[in-house]
């Protein structure tokens, strides 16, 4: 029997459900299946089919907006109002993928410039890069996974996602939506791992064509160092999010916005305010003002 991960609500620790943990055989099956799809060009999904799948996925997510948001809020801990915004962003990401497919198709390379290129035409066309492996984060469990799955579907690359072990339900929802939208099951797979060594082995596998990571800088750079030669990657580590407050700033306007940016999602957002630089003449007022605003905030409510 498979080992299980208990998914609990961060707000009160309530048990939500159990999800089976993937083992080494599951990872190998996922990689082998995805790699076989990519290697067989006859199985590649044509662009009209991919566009239709993306459109249908957006329709399904829109129809289930509140249901998806409640699930993400329950397992991730954000207020429902913020989770609704997260779902909207994920849906918008699908539409962005469709727009990219409809407007990007390669480039024409200047030719007929000399005797060698006389009378010649050169151009590039995009092709799937290979198996995409994504490692996602907990703080936006629907939107972040959508940002990794939807582009892979758009370009016709088989994708394997490892969600955060604390928020696997939103990831499964994303995968299920694409399957229901018409994506053949093997083109999008989820593996739930609680073994860091196994996760590293999956990321470092030479069958991986592209690695997409959302999480801490330390883990991201470590995994990047393990990639097989030729594997490309995108690491999203967030930022340091500074705010500069000048001496003549309108603090009544600025402080609520800074407080919202700093305390939103309990600070667990990569774009949240992390540093505030103030002119020394107002530094004390800013510090005291932010403290008072923080004391007035209600746990479980939108800032």
mmCIF file of C-alpha atoms in Angstrom:
data_model
loop_
_atom_site.group_PDB
_atom_site.id
_atom_site.type_symbol
_atom_site.label_atom_id
_atom_site.label_comp_id
_atom_site.label_asym_id
_atom_site.label_seq_id
_atom_site.Cartn_x
_atom_site.Cartn_y
_atom_site.Cartn_z
ATOM 1 C CA UNK A 1 0.000 0.000 0.000
ATOM 2 C CA UNK A 2 1.296 3.469 -0.887
ATOM 3 C CA UNK A 3 2.388 5.811 1.838
ATOM 4 C CA UNK A 4 0.082 8.761 2.320
ATOM 5 C CA UNK A 5 0.564 12.473 3.003
ATOM 6 C CA UNK A 6 -1.953 14.115 5.289
ATOM 7 C CA UNK A 7 -3.201 17.409 3.867
ATOM 8 C CA UNK A 8 -4.268 19.773 6.644
ATOM 9 C CA UNK A 9 -5.669 23.298 6.818
ATOM 10 C CA UNK A 10 -2.993 25.788 7.994
ATOM 11 C CA UNK A 11 -5.628 27.975 9.651
ATOM 12 C CA UNK A 12 -6.705 25.461 12.313
ATOM 13 C CA UNK A 13 -4.830 22.252 11.515
ATOM 14 C CA UNK A 14 -8.011 20.445 10.478
ATOM 15 C CA UNK A 15 -7.553 17.277 8.448
ATOM 16 C CA UNK A 16 -8.623 17.690 4.798
ATOM 17 C CA UNK A 17 -7.666 14.431 3.106
ATOM 18 C CA UNK A 18 -4.837 12.028 2.351
ATOM 19 C CA UNK A 19 -2.914 11.843 -0.911
ATOM 20 C CA UNK A 20 -0.667 8.933 -1.930
ATOM 21 C CA UNK A 21 3.063 9.572 -2.124
ATOM 22 C CA UNK A 22 4.868 8.749 -5.358
ATOM 23 C CA UNK A 23 7.833 6.382 -5.165
ATOM 24 C CA UNK A 24 10.845 5.777 -7.394
ATOM 25 C CA UNK A 25 8.827 3.499 -9.694
ATOM 26 C CA UNK A 26 6.175 6.213 -10.117
ATOM 27 C CA UNK A 27 8.823 8.784 -11.017
ATOM 28 C CA UNK A 28 10.423 6.447 -13.547
ATOM 29 C CA UNK A 29 7.047 5.695 -15.090
ATOM 30 C CA UNK A 30 6.253 9.405 -15.385
ATOM 31 C CA UNK A 31 9.607 10.214 -16.989
ATOM 32 C CA UNK A 32 9.556 7.253 -19.355
ATOM 33 C CA UNK A 33 5.999 7.991 -20.444
ATOM 34 C CA UNK A 34 6.643 11.692 -21.031
ATOM 35 C CA UNK A 35 9.920 11.064 -22.828
ATOM 36 C CA UNK A 36 8.339 8.501 -25.140
ATOM 37 C CA UNK A 37 5.634 11.005 -26.073
ATOM 38 C CA UNK A 38 8.183 13.652 -26.940
ATOM 39 C CA UNK A 39 10.380 11.316 -28.961
ATOM 40 C CA UNK A 40 7.507 10.178 -31.181
ATOM 41 C CA UNK A 41 6.705 13.148 -33.407
ATOM 42 C CA UNK A 42 3.596 11.412 -34.688
ATOM 43 C CA UNK A 43 2.084 11.772 -31.234
ATOM 44 C CA UNK A 44 2.702 15.513 -30.977
ATOM 45 C CA UNK A 45 -0.449 17.543 -30.487
ATOM 46 C CA UNK A 46 -1.211 19.936 -33.383
ATOM 47 C CA UNK A 47 -1.599 23.610 -32.606
ATOM 48 C CA UNK A 48 -5.386 23.773 -33.245
ATOM 49 C CA UNK A 49 -5.885 20.950 -30.759
ATOM 50 C CA UNK A 50 -3.719 22.662 -28.147
ATOM 51 C CA UNK A 51 -5.594 25.933 -28.562
ATOM 52 C CA UNK A 52 -8.916 24.101 -28.179
ATOM 53 C CA UNK A 53 -7.664 22.395 -25.007
ATOM 54 C CA UNK A 54 -6.497 25.679 -23.517
ATOM 55 C CA UNK A 55 -9.792 27.398 -24.318
ATOM 56 C CA UNK A 56 -11.786 24.598 -22.762
ATOM 57 C CA UNK A 57 -9.528 24.569 -19.685
ATOM 58 C CA UNK A 58 -10.146 28.300 -19.207
ATOM 59 C CA UNK A 59 -13.894 27.704 -19.503
ATOM 60 C CA UNK A 60 -13.829 24.914 -16.928
ATOM 61 C CA UNK A 61 -11.726 26.909 -14.462
ATOM 62 C CA UNK A 62 -14.001 29.924 -14.867
ATOM 63 C CA UNK A 63 -17.117 27.837 -14.240
ATOM 64 C CA UNK A 64 -15.540 26.367 -11.068
ATOM 65 C CA UNK A 65 -13.879 29.585 -9.900
ATOM 66 C CA UNK A 66 -15.254 29.648 -6.368
ATOM 67 C CA UNK A 67 -14.875 25.892 -5.834
ATOM 68 C CA UNK A 68 -11.214 26.059 -6.880
ATOM 69 C CA UNK A 69 -10.608 29.154 -4.744
ATOM 70 C CA UNK A 70 -12.136 27.522 -1.659
ATOM 71 C CA UNK A 71 -9.938 24.489 -2.100
ATOM 72 C CA UNK A 72 -6.796 26.621 -2.518
ATOM 73 C CA UNK A 73 -7.724 28.717 0.516
ATOM 74 C CA UNK A 74 -8.420 25.624 2.605
ATOM 75 C CA UNK A 75 -5.131 23.842 1.901
ATOM 76 C CA UNK A 76 -2.976 26.953 1.433
ATOM 77 C CA UNK A 77 -4.253 29.231 4.176
ATOM 78 C CA UNK A 78 -5.050 32.414 2.226
ATOM 79 C CA UNK A 79 -8.324 34.272 2.741
ATOM 80 C CA UNK A 80 -10.957 33.371 0.157
ATOM 81 C CA UNK A 81 -10.891 36.854 -1.369
ATOM 82 C CA UNK A 82 -7.199 36.438 -2.200
ATOM 83 C CA UNK A 83 -7.696 32.903 -3.490
ATOM 84 C CA UNK A 84 -10.397 34.147 -5.868
ATOM 85 C CA UNK A 85 -7.888 36.636 -7.267
ATOM 86 C CA UNK A 86 -5.353 33.811 -7.565
ATOM 87 C CA UNK A 87 -7.773 31.711 -9.623
ATOM 88 C CA UNK A 88 -8.496 34.693 -11.878
ATOM 89 C CA UNK A 89 -4.767 35.111 -12.478
ATOM 90 C CA UNK A 90 -4.438 31.441 -13.368
ATOM 91 C CA UNK A 91 -7.268 31.695 -15.881
ATOM 92 C CA UNK A 92 -5.707 34.813 -17.362
ATOM 93 C CA UNK A 93 -2.476 32.859 -17.736
ATOM 94 C CA UNK A 94 -4.264 30.323 -19.924
ATOM 95 C CA UNK A 95 -5.554 33.114 -22.162
ATOM 96 C CA UNK A 96 -2.020 34.519 -22.376
ATOM 97 C CA UNK A 97 -0.802 31.144 -23.653
ATOM 98 C CA UNK A 98 -3.486 31.179 -26.351
ATOM 99 C CA UNK A 99 -2.468 34.687 -27.401
ATOM 100 C CA UNK A 100 1.158 33.619 -27.638
ATOM 101 C CA UNK A 101 0.247 30.665 -29.837
ATOM 102 C CA UNK A 102 -1.777 32.895 -32.152
ATOM 103 C CA UNK A 103 0.905 35.569 -32.520
ATOM 104 C CA UNK A 104 4.311 33.867 -32.184
ATOM 105 C CA UNK A 105 5.535 31.450 -34.829
ATOM 106 C CA UNK A 106 9.265 31.904 -35.278
ATOM 107 C CA UNK A 107 11.429 34.459 -37.093
ATOM 108 C CA UNK A 108 12.679 35.282 -40.559
ATOM 109 C CA UNK A 109 16.471 35.463 -40.762
ATOM 110 C CA UNK A 110 17.903 38.145 -43.128
ATOM 111 C CA UNK A 111 19.365 36.545 -46.235
ATOM 112 C CA UNK A 112 20.297 37.594 -49.799
ATOM 113 C CA UNK A 113 23.069 39.692 -48.295
ATOM 114 C CA UNK A 114 26.041 38.239 -50.154
ATOM 115 C CA UNK A 115 26.943 35.661 -52.771
ATOM 116 C CA UNK A 116 26.536 32.793 -50.320
ATOM 117 C CA UNK A 117 23.007 33.786 -49.261
ATOM 118 C CA UNK A 118 21.849 35.142 -52.640
ATOM 119 C CA UNK A 119 18.378 33.932 -53.543
ATOM 120 C CA UNK A 120 17.969 32.077 -50.276
ATOM 121 C CA UNK A 121 15.335 32.290 -47.549
ATOM 122 C CA UNK A 122 15.895 31.283 -43.916
ATOM 123 C CA UNK A 123 13.467 31.102 -41.025
ATOM 124 C CA UNK A 124 13.004 29.477 -37.640
ATOM 125 C CA UNK A 125 10.029 27.599 -36.250
ATOM 126 C CA UNK A 126 9.290 26.672 -32.663
ATOM 127 C CA UNK A 127 9.193 23.045 -31.542
ATOM 128 C CA UNK A 128 8.608 21.503 -28.099
ATOM 129 C CA UNK A 129 11.788 21.596 -26.050
ATOM 130 C CA UNK A 130 11.214 18.185 -24.498
ATOM 131 C CA UNK A 131 9.925 16.859 -21.202
ATOM 132 C CA UNK A 132 9.110 19.679 -18.780
ATOM 133 C CA UNK A 133 9.572 19.003 -15.071
ATOM 134 C CA UNK A 134 8.143 21.571 -12.695
ATOM 135 C CA UNK A 135 8.664 21.987 -8.964
ATOM 136 C CA UNK A 136 6.080 24.341 -7.502
ATOM 137 C CA UNK A 137 5.492 26.209 -4.249
ATOM 138 C CA UNK A 138 2.792 26.264 -1.598
ATOM 139 C CA UNK A 139 1.867 29.921 -1.350
ATOM 140 C CA UNK A 140 -0.195 30.159 -4.559
ATOM 141 C CA UNK A 141 -0.988 26.491 -5.154
ATOM 142 C CA UNK A 142 -3.325 26.958 -8.133
ATOM 143 C CA UNK A 143 -1.807 29.874 -10.019
ATOM 144 C CA UNK A 144 1.824 28.784 -9.741
ATOM 145 C CA UNK A 145 1.091 25.292 -11.029
ATOM 146 C CA UNK A 146 -1.013 26.802 -13.805
ATOM 147 C CA UNK A 147 1.969 28.967 -14.784
ATOM 148 C CA UNK A 148 3.993 25.794 -15.263
ATOM 149 C CA UNK A 149 1.421 23.489 -16.833
ATOM 150 C CA UNK A 150 -0.386 25.826 -19.246
ATOM 151 C CA UNK A 151 2.761 26.965 -21.150
ATOM 152 C CA UNK A 152 3.899 23.347 -21.478
ATOM 153 C CA UNK A 153 0.513 22.374 -22.911
ATOM 154 C CA UNK A 154 0.635 25.407 -25.205
ATOM 155 C CA UNK A 155 3.965 24.464 -26.766
ATOM 156 C CA UNK A 156 3.139 20.759 -26.901
ATOM 157 C CA UNK A 157 5.607 19.549 -24.293
ATOM 158 C CA UNK A 158 4.709 16.716 -21.898
ATOM 159 C CA UNK A 159 4.861 18.015 -18.339
ATOM 160 C CA UNK A 160 5.436 16.469 -14.912
ATOM 161 C CA UNK A 161 4.692 18.597 -11.844
ATOM 162 C CA UNK A 162 5.853 18.073 -8.275
ATOM 163 C CA UNK A 163 3.711 20.320 -6.064
ATOM 164 C CA UNK A 164 4.507 21.309 -2.514
ATOM 165 C CA UNK A 165 3.598 18.397 -0.248
ATOM 166 C CA UNK A 166 1.340 20.681 1.805
ATOM 167 C CA UNK A 167 -0.777 21.803 -1.179
ATOM 168 C CA UNK A 168 -1.178 18.928 -3.642
ATOM 169 C CA UNK A 169 -4.940 19.280 -4.154
ATOM 170 C CA UNK A 170 -4.799 22.451 -6.234
ATOM 171 C CA UNK A 171 -2.138 20.875 -8.443
ATOM 172 C CA UNK A 172 -4.340 17.837 -9.005
ATOM 173 C CA UNK A 173 -7.198 20.173 -9.859
ATOM 174 C CA UNK A 174 -5.108 21.887 -12.550
ATOM 175 C CA UNK A 175 -4.070 18.547 -14.042
ATOM 176 C CA UNK A 176 -7.642 17.230 -13.935
ATOM 177 C CA UNK A 177 -8.980 20.356 -15.645
ATOM 178 C CA UNK A 178 -6.600 19.922 -18.567
ATOM 179 C CA UNK A 179 -7.447 16.242 -18.862
ATOM 180 C CA UNK A 180 -11.150 17.062 -18.865
ATOM 181 C CA UNK A 181 -10.465 19.771 -21.462
ATOM 182 C CA UNK A 182 -9.162 17.126 -23.840
ATOM 183 C CA UNK A 183 -5.462 16.789 -23.022
ATOM 184 C CA UNK A 184 -4.488 13.093 -23.196
ATOM 185 C CA UNK A 185 -3.669 11.950 -19.627
ATOM 186 C CA UNK A 186 0.011 11.150 -20.196
ATOM 187 C CA UNK A 187 0.755 14.703 -21.375
ATOM 188 C CA UNK A 188 0.330 16.147 -17.856
ATOM 189 C CA UNK A 189 1.277 14.152 -14.772
ATOM 190 C CA UNK A 190 1.652 14.890 -11.063
ATOM 191 C CA UNK A 191 4.162 13.232 -8.759
ATOM 192 C CA UNK A 192 3.913 13.902 -5.030
ATOM 193 C CA UNK A 193 7.250 13.386 -3.314
ATOM 194 C CA UNK A 194 8.364 13.641 0.296
ATOM 195 C CA UNK A 195 11.901 12.487 -0.488
ATOM 196 C CA UNK A 196 14.297 15.260 -1.497
ATOM 197 C CA UNK A 197 16.837 12.832 -2.945
ATOM 198 C CA UNK A 198 14.217 11.332 -5.247
ATOM 199 C CA UNK A 199 13.070 14.782 -6.309
ATOM 200 C CA UNK A 200 16.665 15.722 -7.133
ATOM 201 C CA UNK A 201 17.108 12.542 -9.170
ATOM 202 C CA UNK A 202 13.983 13.366 -11.178
ATOM 203 C CA UNK A 203 15.113 16.904 -11.899
ATOM 204 C CA UNK A 204 18.628 15.762 -12.850
ATOM 205 C CA UNK A 205 17.440 13.020 -15.209
ATOM 206 C CA UNK A 206 18.904 13.470 -18.726
ATOM 207 C CA UNK A 207 15.443 12.941 -20.246
ATOM 208 C CA UNK A 208 14.347 16.308 -18.853
ATOM 209 C CA UNK A 209 14.418 19.045 -21.488
ATOM 210 C CA UNK A 210 13.288 21.956 -19.336
ATOM 211 C CA UNK A 211 13.141 22.491 -15.581
ATOM 212 C CA UNK A 212 10.839 25.104 -14.082
ATOM 213 C CA UNK A 213 11.214 25.888 -10.392
ATOM 214 C CA UNK A 214 9.284 28.117 -7.993
ATOM 215 C CA UNK A 215 10.602 28.261 -4.437
ATOM 216 C CA UNK A 216 13.546 29.277 -2.310
ATOM 217 C CA UNK A 217 16.805 30.457 -3.833
ATOM 218 C CA UNK A 218 18.867 27.894 -1.928
ATOM 219 C CA UNK A 219 16.889 24.924 -3.234
ATOM 220 C CA UNK A 220 16.528 26.375 -6.732
ATOM 221 C CA UNK A 221 20.233 26.975 -7.264
ATOM 222 C CA UNK A 222 21.069 23.571 -5.787
ATOM 223 C CA UNK A 223 18.734 21.818 -8.207
ATOM 224 C CA UNK A 224 20.045 23.877 -11.113
ATOM 225 C CA UNK A 225 23.555 22.647 -10.329
ATOM 226 C CA UNK A 226 22.330 19.061 -10.715
ATOM 227 C CA UNK A 227 20.769 19.451 -14.170
ATOM 228 C CA UNK A 228 21.961 17.179 -16.940
ATOM 229 C CA UNK A 229 24.003 18.843 -19.717
ATOM 230 C CA UNK A 230 21.699 20.598 -22.159
ATOM 231 C CA UNK A 231 18.708 20.877 -19.834
ATOM 232 C CA UNK A 232 17.416 24.442 -19.780
ATOM 233 C CA UNK A 233 15.688 25.988 -16.805
ATOM 234 C CA UNK A 234 13.763 28.895 -15.353
ATOM 235 C CA UNK A 235 14.135 29.646 -11.651
ATOM 236 C CA UNK A 236 11.608 31.870 -9.912
ATOM 237 C CA UNK A 237 12.931 32.912 -6.532
ATOM 238 C CA UNK A 238 10.900 36.050 -5.920
ATOM 239 C CA UNK A 239 12.672 39.269 -5.020
ATOM 240 C CA UNK A 240 13.664 41.549 -2.185
ATOM 241 C CA UNK A 241 10.760 43.953 -2.816
ATOM 242 C CA UNK A 242 12.026 47.312 -1.510
ATOM 243 C CA UNK A 243 9.849 50.382 -0.980
ATOM 244 C CA UNK A 244 11.307 53.893 -0.826
ATOM 245 C CA UNK A 245 9.461 56.518 1.222
ATOM 246 C CA UNK A 246 10.607 60.075 0.619
ATOM 247 C CA UNK A 247 10.584 62.821 3.239
ATOM 248 C CA UNK A 248 7.534 64.535 1.722
ATOM 249 C CA UNK A 249 5.496 61.356 1.200
ATOM 250 C CA UNK A 250 1.796 61.276 2.046
ATOM 251 C CA UNK A 251 1.961 58.730 4.863
ATOM 252 C CA UNK A 252 -1.819 58.474 5.180
ATOM 253 C CA UNK A 253 -1.839 57.176 1.628
ATOM 254 C CA UNK A 254 1.433 55.229 1.667
ATOM 255 C CA UNK A 255 1.372 53.343 4.966
ATOM 256 C CA UNK A 256 -1.830 51.310 4.392
ATOM 257 C CA UNK A 257 -0.461 50.217 1.020
ATOM 258 C CA UNK A 258 2.908 49.262 2.493
ATOM 259 C CA UNK A 259 1.218 47.387 5.330
ATOM 260 C CA UNK A 260 -0.993 45.532 2.888
ATOM 261 C CA UNK A 261 2.039 44.599 0.783
ATOM 262 C CA UNK A 262 4.052 43.472 3.805
ATOM 263 C CA UNK A 263 1.478 41.514 5.790
ATOM 264 C CA UNK A 264 -0.529 40.056 2.903
ATOM 265 C CA UNK A 265 -0.588 36.254 3.113
ATOM 266 C CA UNK A 266 1.411 36.542 6.346
ATOM 267 C CA UNK A 267 4.381 37.736 4.299
ATOM 268 C CA UNK A 268 4.494 34.475 2.331
ATOM 269 C CA UNK A 269 4.511 36.104 -1.087
ATOM 270 C CA UNK A 270 7.569 36.599 -3.272
ATOM 271 C CA UNK A 271 6.431 40.096 -4.278
ATOM 272 C CA UNK A 272 5.476 41.166 -0.751
ATOM 273 C CA UNK A 273 7.134 44.227 0.770
ATOM 274 C CA UNK A 274 10.309 43.045 2.485
ATOM 275 C CA UNK A 275 12.323 46.231 2.970
ATOM 276 C CA UNK A 276 11.286 49.844 3.583
ATOM 277 C CA UNK A 277 13.809 52.662 3.050
ATOM 278 C CA UNK A 278 12.753 55.967 4.638
ATOM 279 C CA UNK A 279 14.230 59.391 5.000
ATOM 280 C CA UNK A 280 15.515 59.678 8.568
ATOM 281 C CA UNK A 281 13.116 62.527 9.315
ATOM 282 C CA UNK A 282 10.093 60.224 8.941
ATOM 283 C CA UNK A 283 11.561 56.821 9.834
ATOM 284 C CA UNK A 284 10.032 56.810 13.317
ATOM 285 C CA UNK A 285 6.598 57.823 12.024
ATOM 286 C CA UNK A 286 6.695 55.090 9.392
ATOM 287 C CA UNK A 287 7.751 52.405 11.888
ATOM 288 C CA UNK A 288 5.107 53.375 14.438
ATOM 289 C CA UNK A 289 2.435 53.727 11.773
ATOM 290 C CA UNK A 290 3.116 50.309 10.284
ATOM 291 C CA UNK A 291 3.081 48.771 13.748
ATOM 292 C CA UNK A 292 -0.328 50.242 14.512
ATOM 293 C CA UNK A 293 -1.737 49.060 11.207
ATOM 294 C CA UNK A 294 -0.410 45.577 11.884
ATOM 295 C CA UNK A 295 -2.039 45.475 15.309
ATOM 296 C CA UNK A 296 -5.425 46.305 13.776
ATOM 297 C CA UNK A 297 -5.334 43.490 11.226
ATOM 298 C CA UNK A 298 -7.590 40.491 11.721
ATOM 299 C CA UNK A 299 -6.231 36.984 11.268
ATOM 300 C CA UNK A 300 -8.007 35.249 8.419
ATOM 301 C CA UNK A 301 -9.182 38.464 6.794
ATOM 302 C CA UNK A 302 -7.842 40.289 3.787
ATOM 303 C CA UNK A 303 -5.405 43.055 4.765
#
